[in-house]
mmCIF file with all atom_site columns, C-alpha atoms in Angstrom:
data_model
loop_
_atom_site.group_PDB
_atom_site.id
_atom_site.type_symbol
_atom_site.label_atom_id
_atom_site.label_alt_id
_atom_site.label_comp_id
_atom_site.label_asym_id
_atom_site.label_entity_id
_atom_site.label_seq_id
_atom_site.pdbx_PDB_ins_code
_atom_site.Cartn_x
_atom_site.Cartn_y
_atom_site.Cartn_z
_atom_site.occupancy
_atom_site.B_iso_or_equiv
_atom_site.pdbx_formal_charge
_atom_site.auth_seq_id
_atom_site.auth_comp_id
_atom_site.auth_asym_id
_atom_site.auth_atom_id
_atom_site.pdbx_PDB_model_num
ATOM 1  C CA . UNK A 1 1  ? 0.000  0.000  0.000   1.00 55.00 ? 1244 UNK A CA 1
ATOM 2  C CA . UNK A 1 2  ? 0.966  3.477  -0.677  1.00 62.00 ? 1245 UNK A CA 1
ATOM 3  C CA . UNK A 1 3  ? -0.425 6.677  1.421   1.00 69.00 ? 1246 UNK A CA 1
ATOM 4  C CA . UNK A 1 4  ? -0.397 10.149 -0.765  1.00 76.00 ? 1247 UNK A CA 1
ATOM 5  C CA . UNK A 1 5  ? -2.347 13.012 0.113   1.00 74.00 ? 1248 UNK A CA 1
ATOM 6  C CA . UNK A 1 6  ? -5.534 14.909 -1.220  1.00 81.00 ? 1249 UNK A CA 1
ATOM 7  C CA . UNK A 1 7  ? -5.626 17.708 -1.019  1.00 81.00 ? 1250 UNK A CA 1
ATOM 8  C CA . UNK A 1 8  ? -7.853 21.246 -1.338  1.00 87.00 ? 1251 UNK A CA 1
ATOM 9  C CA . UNK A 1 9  ? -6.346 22.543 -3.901  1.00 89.00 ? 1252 UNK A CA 1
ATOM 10 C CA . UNK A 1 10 ? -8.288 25.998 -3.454  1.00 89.00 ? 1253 UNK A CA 1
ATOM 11 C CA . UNK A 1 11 ? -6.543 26.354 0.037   1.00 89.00 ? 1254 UNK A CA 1
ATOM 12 C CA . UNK A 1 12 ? -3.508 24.914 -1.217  1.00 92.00 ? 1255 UNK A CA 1
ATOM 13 C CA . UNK A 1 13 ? -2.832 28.270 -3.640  1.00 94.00 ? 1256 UNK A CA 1
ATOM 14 C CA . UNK A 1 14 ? -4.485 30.444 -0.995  1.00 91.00 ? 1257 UNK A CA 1
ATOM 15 C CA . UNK A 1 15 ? -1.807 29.502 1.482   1.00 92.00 ? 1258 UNK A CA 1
ATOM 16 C CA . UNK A 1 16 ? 0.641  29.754 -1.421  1.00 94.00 ? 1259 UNK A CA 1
ATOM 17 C CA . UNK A 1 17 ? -0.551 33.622 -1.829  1.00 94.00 ? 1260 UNK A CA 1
ATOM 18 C CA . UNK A 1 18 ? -0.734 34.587 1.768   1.00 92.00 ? 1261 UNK A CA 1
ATOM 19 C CA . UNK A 1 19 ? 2.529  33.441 2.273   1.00 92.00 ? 1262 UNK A CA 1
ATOM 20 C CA . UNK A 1 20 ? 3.505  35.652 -1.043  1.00 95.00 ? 1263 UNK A CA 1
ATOM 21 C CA . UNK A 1 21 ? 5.078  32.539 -3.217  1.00 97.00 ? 1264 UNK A CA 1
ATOM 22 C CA . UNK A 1 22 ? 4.873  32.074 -6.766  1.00 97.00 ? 1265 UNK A CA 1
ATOM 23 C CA . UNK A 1 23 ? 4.344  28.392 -7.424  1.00 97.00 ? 1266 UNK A CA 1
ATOM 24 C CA . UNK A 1 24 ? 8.055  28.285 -9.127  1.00 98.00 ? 1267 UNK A CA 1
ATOM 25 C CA . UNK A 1 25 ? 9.624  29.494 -5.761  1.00 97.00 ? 1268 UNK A CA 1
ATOM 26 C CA . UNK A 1 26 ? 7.114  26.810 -3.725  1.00 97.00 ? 1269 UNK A CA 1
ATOM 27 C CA . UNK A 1 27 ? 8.142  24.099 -5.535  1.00 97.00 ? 1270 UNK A CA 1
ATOM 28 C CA . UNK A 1 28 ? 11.800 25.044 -4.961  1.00 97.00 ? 1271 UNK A CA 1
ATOM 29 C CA . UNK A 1 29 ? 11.718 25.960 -1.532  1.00 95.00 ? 1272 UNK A CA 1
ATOM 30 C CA . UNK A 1 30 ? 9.875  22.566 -1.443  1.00 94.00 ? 1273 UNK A CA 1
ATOM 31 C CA . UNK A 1 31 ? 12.460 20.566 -3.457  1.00 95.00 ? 1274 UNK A CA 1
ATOM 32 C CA . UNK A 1 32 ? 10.420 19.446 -6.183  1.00 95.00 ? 1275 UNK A CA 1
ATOM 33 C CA . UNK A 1 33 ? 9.716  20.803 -10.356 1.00 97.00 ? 1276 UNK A CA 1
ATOM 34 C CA . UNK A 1 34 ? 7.633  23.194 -10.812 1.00 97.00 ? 1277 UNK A CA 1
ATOM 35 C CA . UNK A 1 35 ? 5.866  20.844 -13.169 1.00 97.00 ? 1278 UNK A CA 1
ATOM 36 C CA . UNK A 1 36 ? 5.070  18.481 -10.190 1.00 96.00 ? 1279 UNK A CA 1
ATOM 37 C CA . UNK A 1 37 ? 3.983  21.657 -7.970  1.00 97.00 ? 1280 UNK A CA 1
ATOM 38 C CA . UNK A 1 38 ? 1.695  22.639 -10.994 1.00 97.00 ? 1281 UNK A CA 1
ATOM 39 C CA . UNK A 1 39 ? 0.238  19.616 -10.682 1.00 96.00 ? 1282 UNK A CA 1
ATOM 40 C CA . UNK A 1 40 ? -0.457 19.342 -7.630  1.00 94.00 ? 1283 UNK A CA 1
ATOM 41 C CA . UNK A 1 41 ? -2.073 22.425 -7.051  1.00 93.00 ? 1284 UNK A CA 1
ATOM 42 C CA . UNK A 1 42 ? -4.283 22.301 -9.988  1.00 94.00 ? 1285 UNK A CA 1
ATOM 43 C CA . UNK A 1 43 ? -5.397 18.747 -8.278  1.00 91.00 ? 1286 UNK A CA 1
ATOM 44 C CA . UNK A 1 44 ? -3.858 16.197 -11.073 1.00 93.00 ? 1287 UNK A CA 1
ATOM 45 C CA . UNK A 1 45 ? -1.814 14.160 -9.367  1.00 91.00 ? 1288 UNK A CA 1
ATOM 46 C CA . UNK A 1 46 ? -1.600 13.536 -5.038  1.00 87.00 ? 1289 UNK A CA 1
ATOM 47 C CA . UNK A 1 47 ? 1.556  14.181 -2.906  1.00 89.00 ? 1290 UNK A CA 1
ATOM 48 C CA . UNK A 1 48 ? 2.942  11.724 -0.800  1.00 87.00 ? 1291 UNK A CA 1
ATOM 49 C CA . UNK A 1 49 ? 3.077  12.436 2.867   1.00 85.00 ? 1292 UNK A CA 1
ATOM 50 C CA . UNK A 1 50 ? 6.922  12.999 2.634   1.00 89.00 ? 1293 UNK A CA 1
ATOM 51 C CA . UNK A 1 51 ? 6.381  15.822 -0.094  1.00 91.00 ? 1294 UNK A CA 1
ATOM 52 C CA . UNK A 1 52 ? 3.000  17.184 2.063   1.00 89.00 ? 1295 UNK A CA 1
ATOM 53 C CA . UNK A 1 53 ? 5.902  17.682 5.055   1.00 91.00 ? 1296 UNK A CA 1
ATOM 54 C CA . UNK A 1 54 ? 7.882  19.601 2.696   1.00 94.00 ? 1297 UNK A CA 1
ATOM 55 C CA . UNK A 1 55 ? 5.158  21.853 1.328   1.00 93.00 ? 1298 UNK A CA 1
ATOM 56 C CA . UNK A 1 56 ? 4.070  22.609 5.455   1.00 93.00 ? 1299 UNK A CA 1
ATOM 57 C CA . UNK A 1 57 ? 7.497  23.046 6.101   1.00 95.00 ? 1300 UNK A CA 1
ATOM 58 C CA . UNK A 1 58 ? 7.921  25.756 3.272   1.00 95.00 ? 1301 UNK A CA 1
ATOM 59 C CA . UNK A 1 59 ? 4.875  27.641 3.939   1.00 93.00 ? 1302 UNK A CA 1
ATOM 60 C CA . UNK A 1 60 ? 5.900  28.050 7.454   1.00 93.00 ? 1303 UNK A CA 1
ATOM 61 C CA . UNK A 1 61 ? 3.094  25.389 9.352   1.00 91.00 ? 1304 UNK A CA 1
ATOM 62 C CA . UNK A 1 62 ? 2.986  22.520 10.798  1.00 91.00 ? 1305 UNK A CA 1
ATOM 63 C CA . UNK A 1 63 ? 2.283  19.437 9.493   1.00 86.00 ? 1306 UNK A CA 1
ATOM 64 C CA . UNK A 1 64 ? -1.159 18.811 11.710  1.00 86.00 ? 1307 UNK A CA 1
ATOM 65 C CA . UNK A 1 65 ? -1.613 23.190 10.783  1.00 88.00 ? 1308 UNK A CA 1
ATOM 66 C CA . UNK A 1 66 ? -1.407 22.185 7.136   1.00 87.00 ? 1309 UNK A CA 1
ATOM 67 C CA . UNK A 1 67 ? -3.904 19.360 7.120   1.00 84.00 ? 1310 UNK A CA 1
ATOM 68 C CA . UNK A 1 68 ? -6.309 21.581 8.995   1.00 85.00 ? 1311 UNK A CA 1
ATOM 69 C CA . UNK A 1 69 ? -5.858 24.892 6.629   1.00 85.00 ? 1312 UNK A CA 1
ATOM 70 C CA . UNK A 1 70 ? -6.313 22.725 3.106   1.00 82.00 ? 1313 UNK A CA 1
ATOM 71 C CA . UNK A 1 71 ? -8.037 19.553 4.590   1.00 78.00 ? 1314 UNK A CA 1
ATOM 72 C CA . UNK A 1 72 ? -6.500 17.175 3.499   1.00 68.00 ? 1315 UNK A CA 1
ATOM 73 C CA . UNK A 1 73 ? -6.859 13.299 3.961   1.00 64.00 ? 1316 UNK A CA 1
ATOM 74 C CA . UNK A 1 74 ? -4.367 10.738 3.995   1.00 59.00 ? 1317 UNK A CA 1
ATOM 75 C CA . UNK A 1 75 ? -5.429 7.926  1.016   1.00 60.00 ? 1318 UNK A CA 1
ATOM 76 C CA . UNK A 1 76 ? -3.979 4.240  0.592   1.00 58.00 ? 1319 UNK A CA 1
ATOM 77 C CA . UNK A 1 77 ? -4.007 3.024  -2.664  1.00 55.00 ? 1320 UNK A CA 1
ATOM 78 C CA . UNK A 1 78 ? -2.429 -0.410 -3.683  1.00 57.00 ? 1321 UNK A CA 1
ATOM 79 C CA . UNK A 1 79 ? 1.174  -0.516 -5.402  1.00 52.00 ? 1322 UNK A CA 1
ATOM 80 C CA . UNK A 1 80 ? 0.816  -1.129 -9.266  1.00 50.00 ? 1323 UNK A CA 1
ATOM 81 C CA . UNK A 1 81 ? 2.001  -4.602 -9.845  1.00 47.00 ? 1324 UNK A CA 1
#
């Protein structure tokens, strides 16, 4: 099993904006592309936890703060065979 994320992706740019990021220097200050952030925010593909820790840890929260502020729920899916 794999756990990602899903998240709000309306709060998800609204923290991005009160904290006063672009999505290019998110994604960096997060460690991953752009292209992945992009995606992300615009709800195409689901972060893993690890990457969900990064993107609270960037915008200056928590990771229990960030959950809250963009509700977001922890999914398992099954590992492609």
């Amino acid at each position: 099993m794999l756990a990602h994320m899903q998240l709000n992706t309306e709060a998800l740019k609204a923290l991005r904006l009160a904290g006063g990021h672009t999505q290019a220097s998110l994604a960096e200050r997060t460690g991953i592309s752009e292209n992945a952030y992009l995606a992300i925010e615009q709800g195409k593909a689901h972060p893993r936890v690890s990457t969900v820790n990064k993107l609270a840890a960037a915008l200056g929260l928590t990771l229990d703060e960030f959950r809250s502020r963009t509700q977001t729920e922890l999914v398992q899916t099954k590992a492609a065979s």
